[in-house]
Each structure stands twice: as C-alpha cells, then as structure tokens.
PDB file of C-alpha atoms and ligand atoms in Angstrom:
ATOM      1  CA  MET I   5     159.700 145.516 -30.560  1.00 87.00           C
ATOM      2  CA  PRO I   6     161.106 142.094 -29.368  1.00 91.00           C
ATOM      3  CA  LYS I   7     158.320 138.911 -29.353  1.00 96.00           C
ATOM      4  CA  GLN I   8     158.825 138.419 -25.735  1.00 97.00           C
ATOM      5  CA  LEU I   9     155.662 136.670 -25.271  1.00 98.00           C
ATOM      6  CA  ILE I  10     156.045 133.279 -27.141  1.00 98.00           C
ATOM      7  CA  VAL I  11     153.141 131.139 -26.970  1.00 97.00           C
ATOM      8  CA  ILE I  12     153.198 127.100 -27.787  1.00 96.00           C
ATOM      9  CA  SER I  13     149.528 126.218 -28.359  1.00 94.00           C
ATOM     10  CA  ALA I  14     147.907 123.008 -29.988  1.00 88.00           C
ATOM     11  CA  PRO I  15     145.011 120.752 -29.470  1.00 81.00           C
ATOM     12  CA  SER I  16     145.371 118.621 -26.341  1.00 71.00           C
ATOM     13  CA  GLY I  17     147.591 115.763 -27.226  1.00 68.00           C
ATOM     14  CA  ALA I  18     149.244 117.176 -29.811  1.00 73.00           C
ATOM     15  CA  GLY I  19     152.765 117.200 -27.753  1.00 79.00           C
ATOM     16  CA  LYS I  20     152.909 120.895 -26.803  1.00 86.00           C
ATOM     17  CA  THR I  21     153.668 120.242 -23.231  1.00 88.00           C
ATOM     18  CA  THR I  22     156.853 117.940 -24.521  1.00 91.00           C
ATOM     19  CA  VAL I  23     157.639 120.868 -26.864  1.00 95.00           C
ATOM     20  CA  ALA I  24     157.076 123.406 -24.099  1.00 95.00           C
ATOM     21  CA  ARG I  25     159.521 121.415 -21.488  1.00 94.00           C
ATOM     22  CA  HIS I  26     162.185 120.985 -23.840  1.00 96.00           C
ATOM     23  CA  LEU I  27     162.448 124.434 -24.839  1.00 97.00           C
ATOM     24  CA  LEU I  28     162.621 125.713 -21.102  1.00 97.00           C
ATOM     25  CA  GLN I  29     165.363 123.244 -20.351  1.00 97.00           C
ATOM     26  CA  ARG I  30     167.145 124.054 -23.742  1.00 97.00           C
ATOM     27  CA  PHE I  31     167.017 128.138 -23.072  1.00 98.00           C
ATOM     28  CA  PRO I  32     167.266 128.967 -19.509  1.00 96.00           C
ATOM     29  CA  GLN I  33     166.402 132.550 -20.374  1.00 94.00           C
ATOM     30  CA  LEU I  34     163.058 131.431 -20.793  1.00 97.00           C
ATOM     31  CA  ARG I  35     160.712 131.681 -18.058  1.00 97.00           C
ATOM     32  CA  PHE I  36     157.385 129.622 -18.017  1.00 97.00           C
ATOM     33  CA  SER I  37     154.180 131.934 -17.523  1.00 97.00           C
ATOM     34  CA  VAL I  38     152.492 129.811 -14.640  1.00 98.00           C
ATOM     35  CA  SER I  39     148.510 129.911 -15.496  1.00 98.00           C
ATOM     36  CA  ALA I  40     145.861 129.755 -12.681  1.00 98.00           C
ATOM     37  CA  THR I  41     143.452 126.871 -13.035  1.00 98.00           C
ATOM     38  CA  THR I  42     140.331 125.565 -10.974  1.00 98.00           C
ATOM     39  CA  ARG I  43     141.137 122.034 -11.996  1.00 97.00           C
ATOM     40  CA  PRO I  44     142.470 119.383  -9.460  1.00 97.00           C
ATOM     41  CA  LYS I  45     146.221 118.562  -9.500  1.00 96.00           C
ATOM     42  CA  ARG I  46     147.534 115.514 -11.117  1.00 94.00           C
ATOM     43  CA  PRO I  47     150.025 113.520  -9.656  1.00 94.00           C
ATOM     44  CA  GLY I  48     153.476 115.102  -9.639  1.00 95.00           C
ATOM     45  CA  GLU I  49     152.220 118.894 -10.327  1.00 96.00           C
ATOM     46  CA  VAL I  50     153.257 121.406  -8.050  1.00 97.00           C
ATOM     47  CA  ASP I  51     151.345 124.596  -7.466  1.00 98.00           C
ATOM     48  CA  GLY I  52     153.035 127.321  -8.379  1.00 97.00           C
ATOM     49  CA  ARG I  53     155.191 125.725 -10.817  1.00 96.00           C
ATOM     50  CA  ASP I  54     153.050 124.021 -12.918  1.00 95.00           C
ATOM     51  CA  TYR I  55     149.831 126.085 -12.229  1.00 97.00           C
ATOM     52  CA  PHE I  56     148.262 128.344  -9.373  1.00 98.00           C
ATOM     53  CA  PHE I  57     145.949 125.954  -8.297  1.00 98.00           C
ATOM     54  CA  TRP I  58     142.735 128.064  -7.262  1.00 98.00           C
ATOM     55  CA  SER I  59     139.353 127.466  -6.259  1.00 98.00           C
ATOM     56  CA  ARG I  60     136.645 128.617  -8.335  1.00 98.00           C
ATOM     57  CA  GLU I  61     135.828 131.243  -5.706  1.00 98.00           C
ATOM     58  CA  GLN I  62     139.476 132.598  -6.042  1.00 98.00           C
ATOM     59  CA  PHE I  63     139.238 132.352  -9.660  1.00 98.00           C
ATOM     60  CA  GLU I  64     135.936 134.566  -9.953  1.00 98.00           C
ATOM     61  CA  GLN I  65     137.616 137.312  -7.775  1.00 98.00           C
ATOM     62  CA  ALA I  66     140.542 137.494 -10.077  1.00 98.00           C
ATOM     63  CA  ILE I  67     138.250 138.058 -12.952  1.00 98.00           C
ATOM     64  CA  ALA I  68     136.478 140.558 -11.204  1.00 98.00           C
ATOM     65  CA  ARG I  69     139.518 142.572 -10.317  1.00 98.00           C
ATOM     66  CA  GLY I  70     141.009 142.171 -13.884  1.00 98.00           C
ATOM     67  CA  GLU I  71     144.004 140.229 -12.772  1.00 98.00           C
ATOM     68  CA  LEU I  72     143.371 138.049 -15.850  1.00 98.00           C
ATOM     69  CA  VAL I  73     144.696 138.696 -19.492  1.00 98.00           C
ATOM     70  CA  GLU I  74     142.614 135.992 -20.688  1.00 98.00           C
ATOM     71  CA  TYR I  75     140.725 133.045 -19.503  1.00 98.00           C
ATOM     72  CA  GLU I  76     138.819 129.975 -20.894  1.00 96.00           C
ATOM     73  CA  GLU I  77     136.758 127.193 -19.392  1.00 96.00           C
ATOM     74  CA  ILE I  78     138.110 123.929 -20.960  1.00 92.00           C
ATOM     75  CA  PHE I  79     136.385 120.667 -19.941  1.00 87.00           C
ATOM     76  CA  GLY I  80     134.510 122.177 -16.927  1.00 93.00           C
ATOM     77  CA  HIS I  81     137.474 124.020 -15.380  1.00 97.00           C
ATOM     78  CA  LEU I  82     138.882 127.626 -15.536  1.00 98.00           C
ATOM     79  CA  TYR I  83     142.041 128.357 -16.874  1.00 98.00           C
ATOM     80  CA  GLY I  84     143.491 131.826 -17.153  1.00 98.00           C
ATOM     81  CA  THR I  85     146.706 133.666 -17.716  1.00 98.00           C
ATOM     82  CA  LEU I  86     147.965 136.277 -14.861  1.00 98.00           C
ATOM     83  CA  ARG I  87     148.726 139.631 -16.091  1.00 98.00           C
ATOM     84  CA  SER I  88     151.112 140.096 -13.296  1.00 96.00           C
ATOM     85  CA  GLN I  89     153.273 137.686 -15.026  1.00 95.00           C
ATOM     86  CA  VAL I  90     152.618 139.417 -18.321  1.00 98.00           C
ATOM     87  CA  GLU I  91     153.679 142.694 -16.992  1.00 97.00           C
ATOM     88  CA  GLN I  92     156.512 141.650 -14.994  1.00 96.00           C
ATOM     89  CA  ALA I  93     158.019 139.716 -17.894  1.00 96.00           C
ATOM     90  CA  LEU I  94     157.459 143.063 -19.954  1.00 97.00           C
ATOM     91  CA  SER I  95     158.767 145.370 -17.607  1.00 96.00           C
ATOM     92  CA  THR I  96     162.307 143.385 -17.116  1.00 96.00           C
ATOM     93  CA  GLY I  97     162.767 142.383 -20.538  1.00 95.00           C
ATOM     94  CA  GLU I  98     162.267 138.842 -19.838  1.00 96.00           C
ATOM     95  CA  PHE I  99     160.953 136.072 -22.711  1.00 97.00           C
ATOM     96  CA  LEU I 100     158.128 134.369 -21.456  1.00 98.00           C
ATOM     97  CA  LEU I 101     156.827 130.691 -22.559  1.00 98.00           C
ATOM     98  CA  PHE I 102     153.054 129.975 -22.598  1.00 97.00           C
ATOM     99  CA  ASP I 103     151.549 126.669 -22.932  1.00 95.00           C
ATOM    100  CA  ILE I 104     147.842 128.100 -23.363  1.00 95.00           C
ATOM    101  CA  ASP I 105     144.811 126.601 -25.754  1.00 92.00           C
ATOM    102  CA  VAL I 106     144.178 128.061 -28.858  1.00 92.00           C
ATOM    103  CA  LYS I 107     141.557 130.772 -28.000  1.00 93.00           C
ATOM    104  CA  GLY I 108     143.837 131.915 -25.087  1.00 96.00           C
ATOM    105  CA  ALA I 109     146.947 132.289 -27.532  1.00 96.00           C
ATOM    106  CA  LEU I 110     144.803 134.744 -29.978  1.00 96.00           C
ATOM    107  CA  ALA I 111     143.202 136.674 -26.715  1.00 98.00           C
ATOM    108  CA  LEU I 112     146.763 136.990 -25.538  1.00 98.00           C
ATOM    109  CA  ARG I 113     147.906 138.516 -28.882  1.00 98.00           C
ATOM    110  CA  ARG I 114     144.849 140.805 -29.086  1.00 98.00           C
ATOM    111  CA  ALA I 115     145.977 141.958 -25.788  1.00 98.00           C
ATOM    112  CA  TYR I 116     149.562 142.609 -26.591  1.00 98.00           C
ATOM    113  CA  PRO I 117     149.782 142.412 -30.577  1.00 97.00           C
ATOM    114  CA  GLU I 118     153.183 143.910 -30.579  1.00 96.00           C
ATOM    115  CA  GLN I 119     154.958 141.285 -28.011  1.00 97.00           C
ATOM    116  CA  THR I 120     153.159 138.076 -28.840  1.00 97.00           C
ATOM    117  CA  PHE I 121     154.304 135.248 -31.169  1.00 97.00           C
ATOM    118  CA  LEU I 122     152.255 132.297 -31.716  1.00 97.00           C
ATOM    119  CA  ILE I 123     153.304 128.744 -32.586  1.00 96.00           C
ATOM    120  CA  TYR I 124     150.933 126.151 -33.032  1.00 95.00           C
ATOM    121  CA  VAL I 125     151.950 122.457 -32.938  1.00 93.00           C
ATOM    122  CA  ALA I 126     149.608 120.339 -34.898  1.00 91.00           C
ATOM    123  CA  PRO I 127     149.016 116.652 -34.541  1.00 86.00           C
ATOM    124  CA  PRO I 128     149.266 114.778 -37.602  1.00 81.00           C
ATOM    125  CA  SER I 129     146.056 113.596 -37.508  1.00 84.00           C
ATOM    126  CA  ILE I 130     142.807 113.222 -35.415  1.00 85.00           C
ATOM    127  CA  GLU I 131     143.491 109.735 -35.278  1.00 88.00           C
ATOM    128  CA  GLU I 132     147.166 109.809 -34.031  1.00 85.00           C
ATOM    129  CA  LEU I 133     146.151 112.395 -31.447  1.00 85.00           C
ATOM    130  CA  GLU I 134     143.342 109.818 -30.313  1.00 90.00           C
ATOM    131  CA  ARG I 135     146.135 107.380 -30.107  1.00 90.00           C
ATOM    132  CA  ARG I 136     148.472 109.685 -28.147  1.00 84.00           C
ATOM    133  CA  LEU I 137     145.834 110.431 -25.797  1.00 85.00           C
ATOM    134  CA  ARG I 138     144.853 106.963 -25.140  1.00 90.00           C
ATOM    135  CA  GLN I 139     148.691 105.907 -24.717  1.00 88.00           C
ATOM    136  CA  ARG I 140     149.019 108.798 -21.957  1.00 82.00           C
ATOM    137  CA  GLY I 141     146.347 107.057 -20.038  1.00 82.00           C
ATOM    138  CA  THR I 142     145.327 109.896 -17.874  1.00 81.00           C
ATOM    139  CA  GLU I 143     142.134 110.453 -19.160  1.00 84.00           C
ATOM    140  CA  SER I 144     138.891 108.401 -18.963  1.00 89.00           C
ATOM    141  CA  GLU I 145     137.194 107.656 -22.049  1.00 91.00           C
ATOM    142  CA  GLU I 146     134.564 110.136 -21.592  1.00 92.00           C
ATOM    143  CA  GLN I 147     137.277 112.740 -21.436  1.00 89.00           C
ATOM    144  CA  ILE I 148     139.038 111.437 -24.370  1.00 90.00           C
ATOM    145  CA  ARG I 149     135.895 111.940 -26.500  1.00 91.00           C
ATOM    146  CA  ARG I 150     135.487 115.760 -25.293  1.00 90.00           C
ATOM    147  CA  ARG I 151     139.065 116.345 -26.196  1.00 87.00           C
ATOM    148  CA  LEU I 152     139.026 114.936 -29.550  1.00 89.00           C
ATOM    149  CA  GLU I 153     135.743 116.868 -30.278  1.00 90.00           C
ATOM    150  CA  ARG I 154     137.510 120.223 -28.822  1.00 86.00           C
ATOM    151  CA  ALA I 155     140.715 119.179 -30.784  1.00 86.00           C
ATOM    152  CA  ALA I 156     138.634 119.281 -33.997  1.00 86.00           C
ATOM    153  CA  MET I 157     137.670 122.720 -33.109  1.00 85.00           C
ATOM    154  CA  GLU I 158     140.822 123.912 -32.591  1.00 84.00           C
ATOM    155  CA  LEU I 159     142.590 122.621 -35.557  1.00 86.00           C
ATOM    156  CA  GLN I 160     140.304 125.060 -37.374  1.00 87.00           C
ATOM    157  CA  PHE I 161     142.413 128.216 -35.841  1.00 89.00           C
ATOM    158  CA  GLN I 162     145.613 127.172 -36.860  1.00 90.00           C
ATOM    159  CA  ASP I 163     145.700 129.496 -39.966  1.00 91.00           C
ATOM    160  CA  HIS I 164     145.902 132.343 -37.505  1.00 94.00           C
ATOM    161  CA  PHE I 165     149.057 131.395 -35.825  1.00 96.00           C
ATOM    162  CA  ASP I 166     152.625 132.995 -36.699  1.00 96.00           C
ATOM    163  CA  VAL I 167     154.073 129.450 -37.649  1.00 95.00           C
ATOM    164  CA  VAL I 168     152.701 126.115 -37.772  1.00 94.00           C
ATOM    165  CA  ILE I 169     155.093 122.871 -36.693  1.00 94.00           C
ATOM    166  CA  ARG I 170     153.531 119.793 -37.680  1.00 90.00           C
ATOM    167  CA  ASN I 171     154.551 117.084 -35.191  1.00 89.00           C
ATOM    168  CA  GLU I 172     155.085 114.113 -36.941  1.00 88.00           C
ATOM    169  CA  GLN I 173     158.579 113.271 -35.685  1.00 91.00           C
ATOM    170  CA  LEU I 174     159.562 114.648 -32.576  1.00 91.00           C
ATOM    171  CA  GLU I 175     162.940 115.159 -32.799  1.00 95.00           C
ATOM    172  CA  GLN I 176     162.253 117.434 -35.780  1.00 95.00           C
ATOM    173  CA  THR I 177     159.483 119.240 -34.078  1.00 95.00           C
ATOM    174  CA  LEU I 178     161.769 120.126 -31.133  1.00 96.00           C
ATOM    175  CA  ALA I 179     164.611 121.236 -33.527  1.00 96.00           C
ATOM    176  CA  ARG I 180     162.109 123.300 -35.592  1.00 96.00           C
ATOM    177  CA  ALA I 181     160.410 124.774 -32.348  1.00 96.00           C
ATOM    178  CA  GLU I 182     164.380 125.614 -30.817  1.00 97.00           C
ATOM    179  CA  GLN I 183     165.357 127.385 -33.982  1.00 96.00           C
ATOM    180  CA  ILE I 184     162.145 129.426 -33.937  1.00 97.00           C
ATOM    181  CA  VAL I 185     163.037 130.277 -30.448  1.00 97.00           C
ATOM    182  CA  ALA I 186     166.521 130.940 -30.791  1.00 97.00           C
ATOM    183  CA  GLN I 187     165.404 133.584 -33.570  1.00 96.00           C
ATOM    184  CA  LEU I 188     163.012 135.159 -31.254  1.00 97.00           C
ATOM    185  CA  LEU I 189     165.660 135.268 -28.542  1.00 97.00           C
ATOM    186  CA  ARG I 190     167.820 137.171 -30.863  1.00 95.00           C
ATOM    187  CA  GLY I 191     165.137 139.627 -31.569  1.00 93.00           C
ATOM    188  CA  GLU I 192     164.158 138.172 -35.268  1.00 93.00           C
ATOM    189  CA  VAL I 193     160.869 137.454 -36.150  1.00 87.00           C
ATOM    190  CA  PRO I 194     160.906 133.796 -37.706  1.00 90.00           C
ATOM    191  CA  THR I 195     159.640 133.221 -40.981  1.00 77.00           C
ATOM    192  CA  PRO I 196     157.433 130.556 -41.824  1.00 68.00           C
ATOM    193  CA  VAL I 197     158.880 127.542 -43.790  1.00 62.00           C
ATOM    194  CA  PRO I 198     156.498 125.813 -46.503  1.00 54.00           C
TER     195      PRO I 198
HETATM  196  P1  LIG A   6     145.872 120.398 -18.878  1.00 67.67           P
HETATM  197  O1  LIG A   6     144.693 120.415 -17.714  1.00 67.67           O
HETATM  198  O2  LIG A   6     145.996 119.320 -19.567  1.00 67.67           O
HETATM  199  O3  LIG A   6     146.991 120.964 -17.892  1.00 67.67           O
HETATM  200  O4  LIG A   6     145.477 121.631 -19.873  1.00 67.67           O
HETATM  201  C1  LIG A   6     144.166 121.707 -20.765  1.00 67.67           C
HETATM  202  C2  LIG A   6     144.043 122.969 -21.522  1.00 67.67           C
HETATM  203  O5  LIG A   6     144.362 124.016 -20.782  1.00 67.67           O
HETATM  204  C3  LIG A   6     145.698 122.828 -22.337  1.00 67.67           C
HETATM  205  O6  LIG A   6     145.110 122.827 -23.912  1.00 67.67           O
HETATM  206  C4  LIG A   6     146.575 123.764 -21.848  1.00 67.67           C
HETATM  207  O7  LIG A   6     147.097 124.588 -22.565  1.00 67.67           O
HETATM  208  C5  LIG A   6     145.239 124.790 -21.583  1.00 67.67           C
HETATM  209  N1  LIG A   6     145.552 126.056 -20.666  1.00 67.67           N
HETATM  210  C6  LIG A   6     146.591 126.125 -19.780  1.00 67.67           C
HETATM  211  N2  LIG A   6     146.497 127.054 -18.898  1.00 67.67           N
HETATM  212  C7  LIG A   6     145.981 128.001 -19.594  1.00 67.67           C
HETATM  213  C8  LIG A   6     145.530 129.789 -19.848  1.00 67.67           C
HETATM  214  O8  LIG A   6     145.939 130.490 -18.863  1.00 67.67           O
HETATM  215  N3  LIG A   6     144.595 130.002 -20.502  1.00 67.67           N
HETATM  216  C9  LIG A   6     144.169 129.048 -21.601  1.00 67.67           C
HETATM  217  N4  LIG A   6     143.467 129.834 -22.341  1.00 67.67           N
HETATM  218  N5  LIG A   6     144.369 127.875 -21.561  1.00 67.67           N
HETATM  219  C10 LIG A   6     145.150 127.287 -20.884  1.00 67.67           C
END
C-alpha cells in the first residue's frame, strides 16, 4: 500500500516548516494537510491555507463529532488533524504532507498504520535550537523557554520515526527530504541511511 500520508515532524525550531514548504514547492502533486488550531493567526498567515483558525468552542464541537484524527494541546492552544482531509486524500489517491508535532505524528500512524510514513527532522542540538528560536524572533522569552522544554521531551521520540534527518546543513537536509519524498511518490519505501 503506498504511503500517502507523509509526516514531517520535529521539535519546534528544528526547521521542519522550511522543509515542508520546500517539499510542497518541489512536488506539486503533494498537498498540505491544513490543520485546525485555536491559536491566534500570525502576521502573513491565511485562514484555510496555513490553518483553519477556530475558536475553542468550534474545536471542542469538532472533537465531539469525531472530526479530528488526532489533536494535541500545545503551549495552551489546540491543534488537530481533520479526518476529512485524510479521508479525501486516501479516496483520491493523493499524497498529503503533514507538519504536525511528534505525538500527533505517532497518533496519525496509529490511526492509519499502512498509509503513514514519519520523517523526523532533528536539530543538531538543544543549544542550536535555542539559537534558532531566538533568531526567528516571533516568541517571547517565556515562550522560548517553554518550547525548549518541550523540545527536550520531543527529542526522546525520534527512535519511533521511520527516518530521521539531522538538520545540520539546510541544503543537505532539503536534498535528503526530497530524495525520501520522491521515493514515497514512486510507491517505494525509503530505507534509513546510517
Ligand atoms: P505553530 O503554532 O508554530 O504553527 O505550531 C506549533 C506546533 O503545533 C508545531 O510543532 C506544529 O507542527 C504543531 N501542529 C500543527 N498542526 C498540528 C496538528 O494538526 N496536530 C498536532 N498534533 N500538531 C500540530
């Protein structure tokens, strides 16, 4: 069975969004799985493209109706994968790319074990992650501290992923991610590189 649900996951700040954007540009047949979230929109984000921005009430109703495959509370906001996105992709044979957190990735694979492939983008180190978070400049000190704490927890999960890419040099990371996705799009299962 082809691995149609391709997940890029990583501790926040490890570079996964850069990788995801690159893959979406490189492979037009790949569609982005737009998640729902209760967090406020950041400058430049578009409702329905980056996320579906919902109120907590809307989100809780969707949970009650079973509309989410998985969801997590992250830094005080809810994030979840819409069942409709997944089911549509599976029924049309489309490939979907997910940018979701580590626990969400594992939950998605539990729900769709045959169709899911998990890619973990690992930061070179917690120190480097801290440097990148500061450089990004979108978070307060307190938010950075919470993200680093969470990253330490998330680093423990990498062994459960199908492949791990250590993001030391962005060019190499992008090339490796491209290679993996090209294989998946051909219906092959990528083999881990030591
Ligand atoms: P951000 O607020 O920076 O966009 O995202 C915060 C975290 O939530 C990131 O690690 C992102 O990958 C994760 N995330 C986004 N959408 C989902 C989702 O649908 N489910 C889960 N579990 N995590 C998500």
